Coordinates of C-alpha atoms in Angstrom, one line a residue:
M1 CA 1.4 33.7 -12.2
E2 CA 2.0 33.9 -15.5
L3 CA -0.9 33.3 -17.4
I4 CA -0.7 31.4 -21.3
N5 CA -3.5 32.4 -24.3
V6 CA -4.7 29.1 -25.7
I7 CA -7.8 28.4 -27.6
I8 CA -9.2 25.3 -27.5
D9 CA -12.6 24.6 -30.2
G10 CA -12.6 28.3 -30.7
K11 CA -12.9 29.3 -27.0
S12 CA -9.9 31.1 -25.7
I13 CA -8.7 30.8 -22.3
A14 CA -5.8 32.3 -19.9
V15 CA -4.5 29.5 -17.6
P16 CA -1.6 29.1 -15.6
K17 CA 2.2 28.4 -16.7
G18 CA 3.0 24.9 -16.5
A19 CA -1.6 24.1 -17.1
T20 CA -2.4 21.1 -19.2
I21 CA -4.4 20.8 -21.9
L22 CA -7.1 18.5 -20.1
S23 CA -6.8 21.3 -17.2
A24 CA -7.3 24.5 -19.3
A25 CA -10.4 22.6 -21.0
E26 CA -12.3 21.8 -17.8
S27 CA -11.8 25.7 -17.0
L28 CA -13.8 26.2 -20.0
G29 CA -16.3 23.4 -19.4
I30 CA -15.1 21.3 -22.3
S31 CA -15.4 17.9 -21.4
I32 CA -12.4 15.5 -22.5
P33 CA -12.7 11.6 -22.1
T34 CA -10.3 10.0 -19.6
L35 CA -9.8 6.8 -18.3
C36 CA -6.2 6.8 -16.3
H37 CA -6.4 11.0 -15.3
L38 CA -7.4 11.0 -11.1
Q39 CA -6.7 14.3 -9.0
I40 CA -6.0 11.7 -6.2
G41 CA -6.6 13.3 -2.2
G42 CA -6.8 16.6 -0.9
N43 CA -3.3 17.3 -1.3
G44 CA -2.8 17.7 -5.0
Y45 CA -1.6 14.2 -6.1
K46 CA -3.0 13.3 -9.7
N47 CA -2.1 10.5 -11.7
D48 CA -0.7 11.5 -15.1
C49 CA 1.0 8.6 -16.7
A50 CA -1.6 9.0 -19.6
S51 CA -1.3 5.9 -20.2
C52 CA -4.6 4.7 -21.9
R53 CA -4.1 7.6 -24.4
I54 CA -8.0 8.3 -24.4
C55 CA -7.8 11.7 -23.6
I56 CA -5.8 12.6 -27.1
V57 CA -7.0 16.2 -28.8
E58 CA -5.3 17.8 -31.5
V59 CA -2.7 20.3 -32.0
E60 CA -2.2 22.8 -34.6
G61 CA 1.5 22.8 -35.3
R62 CA 1.8 18.7 -34.4
R63 CA 1.9 15.7 -36.4
N64 CA 0.8 13.4 -33.6
L65 CA -2.6 13.3 -31.5
A66 CA -1.8 15.0 -27.7
P67 CA -2.9 12.7 -24.5
S68 CA -4.2 16.4 -23.2
C69 CA -3.8 14.8 -19.0
A70 CA -0.2 15.4 -19.7
T71 CA 0.4 18.1 -22.4
P72 CA 1.0 21.2 -20.9
V73 CA -0.6 24.1 -22.7
H74 CA 2.1 27.1 -24.4
E75 CA 1.6 30.3 -25.5
G76 CA -1.1 30.5 -28.6
M77 CA -2.1 27.0 -28.8
I78 CA -4.6 26.0 -30.3
V79 CA -6.1 22.9 -30.2
K80 CA -9.4 20.5 -31.0
T81 CA -11.2 18.2 -28.7
N82 CA -13.7 16.5 -31.0
T83 CA -12.9 16.0 -35.0
M84 CA -13.5 13.4 -36.7
N85 CA -9.8 12.3 -36.5
V86 CA -9.6 12.3 -32.6
M87 CA -13.0 10.6 -32.2
Q88 CA -11.9 7.7 -34.1
K89 CA -8.9 7.0 -32.5
R90 CA -10.5 7.4 -29.3
R91 CA -12.9 4.4 -29.9
T92 CA -9.9 2.3 -31.7
L93 CA -8.5 2.8 -28.4
M94 CA -10.8 1.8 -26.5
E95 CA -11.6 -1.6 -29.1
L96 CA -8.2 -2.5 -28.3
L97 CA -8.5 -2.1 -24.4
L98 CA -11.3 -4.1 -24.9
S99 CA -9.9 -6.2 -26.5
D100 CA -8.0 -7.9 -23.8
H101 CA -10.8 -7.5 -20.9
P102 CA -12.7 -10.1 -19.8
K103 CA -16.7 -10.0 -21.1
D104 CA -18.4 -11.3 -18.0
C105 CA -19.7 -7.9 -17.0
L106 CA -22.9 -8.8 -15.8
A107 CA -20.9 -10.9 -12.7
C108 CA -18.2 -8.2 -11.8
S109 CA -18.5 -6.4 -8.7
K110 CA -18.1 -3.1 -11.1
N111 CA -20.7 -3.9 -12.8
G112 CA -22.5 -0.5 -13.2
E113 CA -20.2 1.3 -11.6
C114 CA -17.2 0.7 -14.2
E115 CA -15.0 3.6 -15.7
L116 CA -14.2 1.5 -18.9
Q117 CA -18.4 0.4 -19.2
D118 CA -19.8 3.7 -19.2
L119 CA -16.8 5.3 -21.2
A120 CA -17.2 2.3 -23.9
V121 CA -21.3 3.7 -24.2
Q122 CA -19.7 7.0 -23.9
L123 CA -18.0 6.7 -27.3
G124 CA -20.6 4.3 -28.7
V125 CA -18.6 1.5 -28.9
R126 CA -20.7 -1.8 -29.9
E127 CA -18.6 -3.9 -31.2
V128 CA -14.9 -5.2 -31.4
R129 CA -12.7 -5.3 -34.6
F130 CA -10.1 -7.3 -32.6
E131 CA -10.1 -10.6 -31.9
G132 CA -6.6 -12.9 -30.5
E133 CA -5.1 -14.2 -27.2
M134 CA -5.9 -12.5 -24.0
S135 CA -3.8 -12.3 -20.8
T136 CA -4.5 -13.9 -18.1
Y137 CA -3.2 -14.3 -14.6
R138 CA -3.6 -15.9 -10.9
P139 CA -6.3 -13.8 -8.8
D140 CA -4.7 -12.9 -5.5
Y141 CA -7.7 -13.5 -2.2
S142 CA -6.2 -11.5 0.7
A143 CA -8.5 -11.1 4.1
S144 CA -10.0 -7.4 2.7
I145 CA -8.6 -7.1 -0.9
I146 CA -9.3 -9.6 -4.2
R147 CA -7.0 -8.9 -7.1
D148 CA -7.9 -9.8 -10.5
M149 CA -5.9 -8.6 -12.7
D150 CA -7.1 -10.1 -16.1
K151 CA -9.4 -6.9 -15.8
C152 CA -6.5 -5.0 -15.3
I153 CA -6.6 -2.1 -17.7
M154 CA -2.7 -0.7 -16.5
C155 CA -4.1 2.8 -15.9
R156 CA -1.7 2.4 -12.8
R157 CA -4.3 4.6 -10.9
C158 CA -3.5 2.1 -7.7
E159 CA 0.3 2.1 -8.2
T160 CA -0.1 6.6 -7.2
M161 CA -2.3 6.0 -5.2
C162 CA -0.2 2.7 -3.4
N163 CA 3.6 4.1 -3.6
E164 CA 2.8 8.6 -4.1
V165 CA -0.5 9.1 -1.1
Q166 CA 0.1 6.5 1.2
T167 CA 4.1 5.3 0.3
V168 CA 3.1 1.7 1.4
G169 CA 5.4 0.9 -1.9
V170 CA 3.3 -2.5 -2.0
L171 CA 2.1 -2.1 -6.3
S172 CA 4.2 -1.0 -9.2
G173 CA 3.7 -2.1 -12.8
V174 CA 6.5 -5.9 -14.0
N175 CA 7.1 -7.4 -16.4
R176 CA 7.5 -6.1 -20.2
G177 CA 4.8 -6.2 -22.8
F178 CA 1.8 -9.0 -23.1
T179 CA 2.6 -10.1 -19.4
S180 CA 3.5 -6.7 -17.9
V181 CA 0.9 -6.3 -15.1
V182 CA 0.7 -4.5 -11.7
A183 CA 1.8 -6.2 -8.6
P184 CA 3.8 -6.4 -5.6
A185 CA 7.3 -7.6 -5.7
F186 CA 7.6 -10.5 -7.3
E187 CA 4.4 -11.2 -8.0
Q188 CA 3.9 -12.2 -4.6
N189 CA 0.2 -11.8 -2.8
L190 CA -1.1 -9.2 -1.1
E191 CA -1.0 -11.0 2.1
D192 CA 2.8 -11.6 1.7
S193 CA 3.6 -8.0 1.1
V194 CA 3.1 -5.1 2.8
C195 CA 0.2 -3.9 2.1
T196 CA -1.9 -2.4 5.0
Y197 CA -5.2 -3.1 3.0
C198 CA -6.3 0.4 3.8
G199 CA -8.3 -0.2 0.3
Q200 CA -7.1 3.2 -1.6
C201 CA -6.4 1.5 -4.5
V202 CA -9.7 -0.4 -5.0
A203 CA -11.5 3.3 -4.4
V204 CA -9.0 4.5 -7.5
C205 CA -9.8 1.6 -9.1
P206 CA -11.8 2.2 -12.7
V207 CA -13.0 -0.9 -13.0
G208 CA -12.6 -5.0 -11.6
A209 CA -9.3 -5.4 -11.0
L210 CA -9.3 -4.4 -7.2
H211 CA -12.4 -5.0 -5.3
E212 CA -13.2 -6.3 -1.5
N213 CA -13.3 -9.3 -0.4
D214 CA -17.2 -10.0 -0.3
H215 CA -18.8 -11.6 2.4
T216 CA -22.3 -10.5 2.2
W217 CA -23.2 -13.8 0.5
K218 CA -22.3 -15.5 3.8
L219 CA -23.8 -12.7 6.1
V220 CA -27.3 -14.2 4.1
K221 CA -27.3 -17.2 5.3
D222 CA -26.7 -17.0 8.8
L223 CA -29.7 -13.9 8.6
A224 CA -31.7 -17.0 7.4
N225 CA -30.5 -19.3 10.1
P226 CA -32.8 -19.6 12.3
K227 CA -30.4 -21.2 15.1
K228 CA -27.9 -17.9 15.0
K229 CA -28.9 -14.7 16.4
V230 CA -27.5 -12.3 13.8
I231 CA -26.3 -8.8 15.3
V232 CA -25.1 -5.5 14.1
Q233 CA -23.1 -2.8 14.5
V234 CA -22.6 0.5 12.5
A235 CA -19.3 2.8 12.4
P236 CA -20.3 6.4 13.1
A237 CA -18.7 7.3 9.0
V238 CA -21.5 4.9 7.6
R239 CA -24.2 7.0 8.6
V240 CA -22.8 10.3 6.4
A241 CA -22.1 8.2 3.8
L242 CA -24.7 5.4 2.8
G243 CA -27.4 7.7 1.2
E244 CA -24.9 8.9 -1.8
E245 CA -25.8 4.9 -3.2
F246 CA -29.2 6.2 -2.8
G247 CA -28.9 9.1 -4.9
G248 CA -28.3 11.7 -1.7
K249 CA -26.0 14.2 -1.1
P250 CA -22.8 13.3 0.8
G251 CA -22.8 13.9 4.4
V252 CA -26.9 13.3 5.1
N253 CA -27.4 11.8 8.1
V254 CA -29.3 8.6 6.7
E255 CA -28.7 7.1 10.6
G256 CA -32.3 6.6 11.6
Q257 CA -33.4 5.2 7.7
M258 CA -30.4 3.1 7.6
V259 CA -31.3 1.7 11.3
T260 CA -34.6 0.2 9.8
G261 CA -33.5 -0.9 6.8
L262 CA -31.0 -3.4 8.5
R263 CA -34.2 -4.4 11.0
Q264 CA -35.5 -5.3 7.5
L265 CA -33.5 -7.5 6.1
G266 CA -33.1 -9.3 9.6
F267 CA -30.9 -8.5 11.8
D268 CA -31.8 -9.7 15.3
E269 CA -30.4 -6.5 17.2
V270 CA -29.2 -3.0 15.2
F271 CA -26.9 -1.6 17.4
D272 CA -23.7 1.1 17.2
T273 CA -19.7 0.6 17.2
T274 CA -20.3 4.6 17.6
W275 CA -21.0 3.0 21.7
A276 CA -18.0 0.8 21.5
A277 CA -15.7 4.3 20.6
D278 CA -16.8 5.9 23.6
V279 CA -15.4 2.3 25.5
T280 CA -12.3 3.5 24.0
I281 CA -11.9 6.8 25.3
M282 CA -12.4 5.4 28.1
E283 CA -9.7 3.3 27.7
E284 CA -7.7 5.2 25.4
A285 CA -7.8 8.4 28.0
S286 CA -7.2 6.4 31.3
E287 CA -4.0 5.5 29.9
F288 CA -2.9 8.5 28.2
K289 CA -3.4 10.1 31.6
D290 CA -1.1 7.2 32.8
R291 CA 1.5 7.9 30.7
L292 CA 1.7 11.3 31.2
E293 CA 1.2 11.7 34.7
R294 CA 4.3 9.3 35.2
F295 CA 6.2 11.5 32.5
L296 CA 5.5 14.3 34.5
A297 CA 7.2 12.6 37.9
G298 CA 10.2 11.8 35.7
D299 CA 9.5 8.2 35.0
K300 CA 12.1 7.5 32.0
E301 CA 10.2 4.0 31.4
V302 CA 6.9 5.5 29.9
K303 CA 6.8 5.9 25.9
L304 CA 5.0 9.2 24.6
P305 CA 3.5 10.0 22.6
L306 CA 0.8 7.5 22.9
L307 CA -0.5 7.5 19.7
T308 CA -3.8 6.2 19.2
S309 CA -5.3 2.9 17.6
C310 CA -8.7 2.6 16.5
C311 CA -7.1 2.5 12.7
P312 CA -5.8 -1.1 11.9
A313 CA -4.7 -0.2 8.0
W314 CA -2.5 2.3 10.0
V315 CA -1.6 -0.8 12.4
K316 CA -0.2 -2.4 10.3
F317 CA 1.3 0.0 8.3
F318 CA 3.2 0.4 11.7
E319 CA 3.9 -2.8 12.7
H320 CA 5.7 -2.9 9.7
N321 CA 7.8 0.0 9.4
Y322 CA 7.8 0.9 12.7
P323 CA 8.9 -2.4 14.4
D324 CA 10.9 -0.9 16.8
M325 CA 8.5 1.4 18.3
L326 CA 6.2 -1.5 19.4
D327 CA 5.2 -0.1 22.6
V328 CA 4.1 3.3 21.7
P329 CA 0.5 3.1 20.2
S330 CA -2.2 2.9 22.8
S331 CA -3.0 -1.2 23.7
A332 CA -6.7 -0.5 23.5
R333 CA -8.7 -2.2 20.8
S334 CA -10.9 -0.4 18.0
P335 CA -14.4 0.8 18.5
Q336 CA -15.0 -2.2 16.0
Q337 CA -13.0 -5.4 18.3
I338 CA -14.1 -3.7 21.3
F339 CA -17.9 -4.3 20.8
G340 CA -17.4 -7.2 19.1
S341 CA -15.8 -8.9 22.2
I342 CA -18.3 -7.5 24.8
A343 CA -20.5 -8.8 22.4
K344 CA -19.7 -11.9 22.9
E345 CA -18.3 -12.7 26.5
I346 CA -20.7 -10.1 28.4
W347 CA -23.8 -8.7 26.5
A348 CA -24.1 -12.9 25.1
K349 CA -24.1 -14.6 28.1
E350 CA -26.6 -11.8 30.1
E351 CA -28.9 -12.8 27.0
G352 CA -28.2 -16.5 27.6
I353 CA -26.4 -17.1 24.0
A354 CA -23.7 -18.9 23.2
R355 CA -20.6 -18.1 22.2
E356 CA -21.0 -19.8 18.9
D357 CA -24.4 -19.3 18.4
L358 CA -24.0 -15.4 18.2
I359 CA -22.9 -13.7 15.1
V360 CA -21.8 -10.3 15.0
V361 CA -21.5 -8.6 12.2
S362 CA -19.8 -4.2 11.7
V363 CA -20.9 -2.3 8.8
M364 CA -17.5 -0.5 7.9
P365 CA -16.2 2.4 6.1
C366 CA -13.1 0.1 5.6
L367 CA -11.6 -2.8 3.9
A368 CA -8.6 -3.4 6.5
K369 CA -11.6 -3.7 9.3
K370 CA -12.4 -7.3 7.3
Y371 CA -8.8 -8.0 7.9
E372 CA -8.4 -6.9 11.4
A373 CA -11.3 -8.8 12.2
S374 CA -9.3 -12.2 10.9
R375 CA -6.4 -11.7 13.2
D376 CA -6.1 -14.3 15.9
E377 CA -5.6 -12.0 18.7
F378 CA -9.3 -11.0 18.3
K379 CA -11.0 -15.1 18.2
V380 CA -11.6 -17.1 21.6
D381 CA -10.5 -20.8 20.7
G382 CA -10.9 -19.8 17.2
N383 CA -14.6 -18.4 17.5
P384 CA -13.6 -14.3 16.4
D385 CA -15.0 -12.0 18.1
V386 CA -16.4 -9.9 14.9
D387 CA -17.8 -12.5 12.0
Y388 CA -18.1 -10.5 9.1
S389 CA -17.5 -7.0 8.3
I390 CA -19.1 -5.2 5.2
T391 CA -18.1 -2.3 3.3
T392 CA -20.8 0.6 3.1
R393 CA -20.9 -0.4 -0.2
E394 CA -22.4 -3.7 0.6
L395 CA -24.7 -2.6 2.8
A396 CA -25.8 -0.6 -0.2
K397 CA -25.9 -3.4 -2.6
L398 CA -27.1 -5.9 0.4
L399 CA -30.3 -3.2 0.4
K400 CA -31.0 -2.7 -3.2
Q401 CA -31.2 -6.7 -3.1
A402 CA -33.6 -6.6 -0.5
N403 CA -35.9 -4.3 -2.7
I404 CA -35.3 -1.7 0.1
D405 CA -35.1 1.6 -0.8
L406 CA -33.9 3.6 1.6
R407 CA -35.4 7.2 1.1
I408 CA -38.3 6.1 1.7
L409 CA -37.8 4.5 5.6
E410 CA -38.8 6.2 8.3
N411 CA -36.5 6.4 11.3
S412 CA -36.3 4.3 13.8
E413 CA -33.3 4.5 16.6
F414 CA -30.8 1.8 17.4
D415 CA -31.4 -0.7 20.4
S416 CA -30.1 -0.4 24.1
P417 CA -27.9 -0.3 25.2
L418 CA -25.2 -0.9 22.9
G419 CA -26.3 1.7 20.3
E420 CA -26.4 4.3 22.8
Y421 CA -23.6 7.4 22.3
T422 CA -22.0 10.8 22.7
G423 CA -20.9 13.3 20.6
A424 CA -17.2 12.2 21.2
G425 CA -18.2 8.7 19.9
V426 CA -19.3 10.1 16.5
I427 CA -16.7 12.4 15.8
F428 CA -14.5 9.2 15.4
G429 CA -15.0 9.1 11.4
R430 CA -13.3 12.2 10.8
T431 CA -9.4 12.9 10.9
G432 CA -8.9 14.6 14.1
G433 CA -12.0 13.1 15.8
V434 CA -10.3 10.3 17.8
I435 CA -7.9 12.7 19.9
E436 CA -10.5 15.7 19.7
A437 CA -12.8 12.6 22.0
A438 CA -10.1 11.5 24.0
T439 CA -9.0 15.3 24.9
R440 CA -12.5 16.4 26.3
T441 CA -11.8 13.0 28.7
A442 CA -8.8 13.7 29.4
Y443 CA -8.5 17.1 30.5
E444 CA -11.4 16.8 32.8
W445 CA -9.6 13.5 34.7
V446 CA -6.4 15.4 34.5
T447 CA -7.4 18.6 36.1
G448 CA -9.9 17.4 38.0
E449 CA -12.4 20.7 36.5
T450 CA -15.3 20.3 34.3
L451 CA -15.2 21.2 30.9
E452 CA -17.3 23.8 29.9
E453 CA -16.1 24.9 26.4
V454 CA -15.2 20.8 24.2
N455 CA -14.8 22.3 20.7
F456 CA -11.0 21.7 20.5
K457 CA -11.0 23.2 16.6
A458 CA -7.8 23.6 16.9
L459 CA -7.3 19.9 16.3
R460 CA -9.9 20.0 13.3
G461 CA -9.0 20.5 9.7
F462 CA -7.6 18.6 6.2
D463 CA -4.3 19.8 6.8
G464 CA -2.6 16.3 6.2
F465 CA 0.1 16.9 8.7
R466 CA -1.2 19.3 11.4
S467 CA 0.1 19.8 15.9
A468 CA -1.3 21.8 17.9
T469 CA -1.0 22.7 21.3
I470 CA -3.5 21.9 24.3
K471 CA -3.9 24.1 27.3
V472 CA -4.7 21.2 30.1
G473 CA -4.7 22.8 33.8
D474 CA -1.0 23.7 34.3
L475 CA -0.1 21.9 30.8
D476 CA 0.8 22.5 27.3
L477 CA -0.2 19.4 25.7
N478 CA 1.1 19.1 21.9
I479 CA -0.8 17.0 19.9
G480 CA 0.4 15.9 16.3
I481 CA -2.5 14.7 13.6
A482 CA -2.1 13.1 10.7
H483 CA -4.3 11.7 8.0
G484 CA -2.5 9.5 4.7
L485 CA -0.3 6.8 5.3
G486 CA 2.3 9.1 3.5
E487 CA 2.0 12.4 6.1
A488 CA 2.1 9.4 9.1
R489 CA 5.7 8.6 7.6
K490 CA 6.6 12.0 7.5
M491 CA 5.5 11.8 11.5
L492 CA 6.7 9.2 12.7
D493 CA 9.9 9.8 10.9
M494 CA 10.1 13.2 12.8
I495 CA 9.4 11.5 15.9
R496 CA 11.5 8.5 15.5
A497 CA 14.7 10.6 14.8
G498 CA 13.6 13.4 17.4
E499 CA 12.8 16.2 15.3
A500 CA 8.8 16.5 16.9
N501 CA 7.9 16.2 20.5
Y502 CA 4.5 15.0 21.2
H503 CA 2.4 13.7 23.8
A504 CA -0.1 12.4 22.0
I505 CA -0.9 11.5 17.9
E506 CA -3.4 10.5 16.2
I507 CA -3.5 8.9 12.6
M508 CA -5.5 8.0 10.4
A509 CA -4.7 5.4 7.3
C510 CA -7.5 7.7 4.5
K511 CA -7.2 11.0 3.9
G512 CA -10.1 12.6 6.0
G513 CA -9.9 9.9 8.2
C514 CA -12.6 7.3 8.0
V515 CA -15.1 9.4 5.9
G516 CA -12.7 9.3 3.5
G517 CA -12.4 5.0 3.8
G518 CA -11.9 2.1 0.9
G519 CA -15.2 0.5 1.6
Q520 CA -17.6 4.3 1.2
P521 CA -19.3 5.6 -2.0
F522 CA -16.6 6.0 -4.2
H523 CA -15.9 9.8 -4.9
H524 CA -13.7 9.1 -7.7
G525 CA -10.9 12.3 -6.3
D526 CA -13.9 14.6 -4.9
F527 CA -12.1 15.3 -1.8
S528 CA -14.9 18.0 -1.6
V529 CA -17.4 14.5 -1.0
V530 CA -15.2 13.6 1.8
T531 CA -15.1 17.2 3.4
R532 CA -18.7 17.3 3.8
R533 CA -19.4 13.1 4.6
A534 CA -16.7 14.6 8.2
A535 CA -19.1 18.0 8.0
G536 CA -22.2 15.4 8.8
L537 CA -20.9 13.7 11.5
Q538 CA -19.6 17.1 13.0
N539 CA -23.3 18.2 13.1
I540 CA -24.3 15.4 14.8
D541 CA -21.5 16.1 17.8
D542 CA -22.7 19.5 17.6
N543 CA -26.6 18.8 18.7
K544 CA -25.6 16.0 20.8
I545 CA -26.5 16.7 24.2
L546 CA -23.5 14.7 26.4
R547 CA -20.4 15.5 24.0
K548 CA -17.5 13.0 26.7
S549 CA -17.4 9.9 26.3
H550 CA -17.3 9.5 29.8
E551 CA -20.3 10.4 30.9
N552 CA -22.4 7.3 28.7
K553 CA -24.4 5.8 31.1
F554 CA -24.7 3.1 29.7
V555 CA -21.0 2.8 29.6
Q556 CA -20.7 3.5 32.9
D557 CA -22.8 0.9 33.5
L558 CA -20.8 -1.3 31.8
Y559 CA -17.6 -0.7 33.8
K560 CA -20.1 -0.5 37.5
N561 CA -21.1 -4.0 36.1
H562 CA -18.1 -6.0 34.6
L563 CA -14.8 -3.8 34.3
G564 CA -14.7 -2.3 37.5
K565 CA -12.5 0.7 36.0
P566 CA -10.6 1.5 32.6
L567 CA -7.3 -0.3 33.0
S568 CA -8.6 -3.0 34.9
H569 CA -7.7 -7.0 34.6
K570 CA -10.9 -7.7 33.2
A571 CA -11.0 -4.3 31.0
H572 CA -7.2 -5.9 29.3
E573 CA -8.5 -9.1 29.2
L574 CA -11.6 -7.9 26.7
L575 CA -10.3 -4.2 25.4
H576 CA -6.6 -4.3 24.9
T577 CA -4.6 -6.2 22.1
K578 CA -1.1 -6.0 21.3
Y579 CA 0.8 -5.5 18.1
F580 CA 3.6 -7.5 16.6
S581 CA 7.0 -7.2 14.5
K582 CA 5.7 -7.6 10.7
H583 CA 9.3 -6.1 9.6
K584 CA 10.7 -8.0 6.6
I585 CA 14.3 -7.5 5.0

C-alpha cells in the first residue's frame, strides 16, 4: 500500500494514497466539524458530496479553502484546520444554512438530537446576520415517514442511503437554485413512489427534514381511556438498543426494566413479539418442509427458494421490483402481524374483550412496521390487527415524558402466555437469525432426529450477501442471506437470471437486520453499534434453555387448542397473507 506523508496542524502522518484530509486528520485525533459527510453502513459507503462545506481547511499553496471530506491528500501536503480564516468562514457558512432554516427548534422532532443545532453551538453561532426570503415546500405525510423539506439542508445523505446503499432510488435532488429540494421523481408523495419505508433515510438525516409518523399521542389517549384494554408487544431488537437512549451501551439487554417501564406507562398487559416469532417459525418451517419434499419428489410446480417474509420493507421492495416472483416468498405473516391477529381473534375472545375495545400496540425497531400495520389485508371490517406501531426512539421519549428512568427500574417479566419465547425467536432481530431459527426446526421435522447442536454458525456474520450449505440428513441445503436492500437486489437478480440456486433465503432491509432498523437509536453510521446489538441478542439465545421454536409450550398449546396444526385452514386464515404487484411502468 502506497503511503502519503502529510502534515496537519503541525503533526506528521503517513496515510494510504487516496485518503482524504478529513480521514487523515481523524487518524491524528484532530476533529474537523462536518455536517453532510457520513460513513454509512458496514460496507464502506459514504456520503462525500461536500455540499455543506463546513469541513473547509487551509492547504498550503492553494488559493481557496478546501473541503476536507472530499479533498485527497498528496505528498508533502501541509494543512491547517484551525486558523482564524477557517473559523470565520465556517461560522459564515453555518449562518447561511440557518438563514434558510425554520426557527421552530423547540417543536422539532429532532430537537436535542439535531446535528445542525449541535454544530451551531460548537461554532459559537448566536445570531444570524442574513435575512431574506425562505424556501417553503408542502409537507408529505405517509403511514411511516413524514417529509418536512423546509428543514432540509441539502446534505444529500438520504440520497446516498436510498440510491447507493438500498438501491431503492426514490430520493434525489430536483429543481435548481432556491427551489432545489430532495424529493421523489416529479415531487410525488412517498406513498405514491416505490419507497419501502425502511427508514434508513430517517436514520441518517441530520435535521428534522425526515422523521417517523409519531403515533404516541394517540396511544396516550387510549391509555387514558378506561373503556379500552391496551396491550403491547415488543420486538426482539428493542431490548438491546433501548438502553442507549438512557446512557447505556449498545447490546445490553434491558428487557426486564423495559417491561417494568411499560407497566408504569399504563399498559394492561405486556407481551413479547418474540413469542409470535416462534409461531412464525412453525408456519415458515412447515411451508419450507412441504415445498422441499414436493420438490424432491419431482413436483415441477413447487417454487423454490422459499424467502422469509418477516420484514415489511423487504416485502414492499419485492412487490415493487419483482412482481413476477410473488409466489416465491413464504406466505407467513410477520411476527408483528401474527401477534395482532392472535391477540384480537383468539386471546381477546378468551378474555371476553370485544375486538373494537382492544388496542394492540407494537414497539418496533422499524418504520416500515407502521406501514405494515396499516395494510388493508391486516384489518377485519376496517379494524386493524395492530392499532399502533411505535419505534424504539418513540418509546424512549414516552418513558422520559412520563419521568420514568429506565436505569433505576427493577426487572420484571413479560405476561403469559403471549410473552414466553425461545432462543430461536429472539435472534429474529439480527441478520441470519430468522433462517437459523427456521433451520433448527426444519432439521428436526425433515430428519425426524433431535438436533443437538443448534448453533448454525455458517449462517452468521455481517457480509451483506452471503451463502452457506447446511447438512440436513442426506440433504445439502443451499441458503442465501442478504441484509440491506442493495444486497437483496443482487441476490434476487441472480436468482431471476438463473445464476444462483438456493433452497431458502433470508432478506432483511436494514444493515445488520432489525438491530439496525430505521426506528432504533441513531448510531450515526457507526456499524459497530449494530454488531454489538446483534451480539446482545445472540447472548440471550445462548443462555436460553429452549432454543427451538417448536419447543415453546405456549405455542404448542396455541395449535392444540385453536389452530390444529401448522398450515391448517385456521392457521392460513389467521397467520398467512398474500402479496400484491406494485410494479409501476
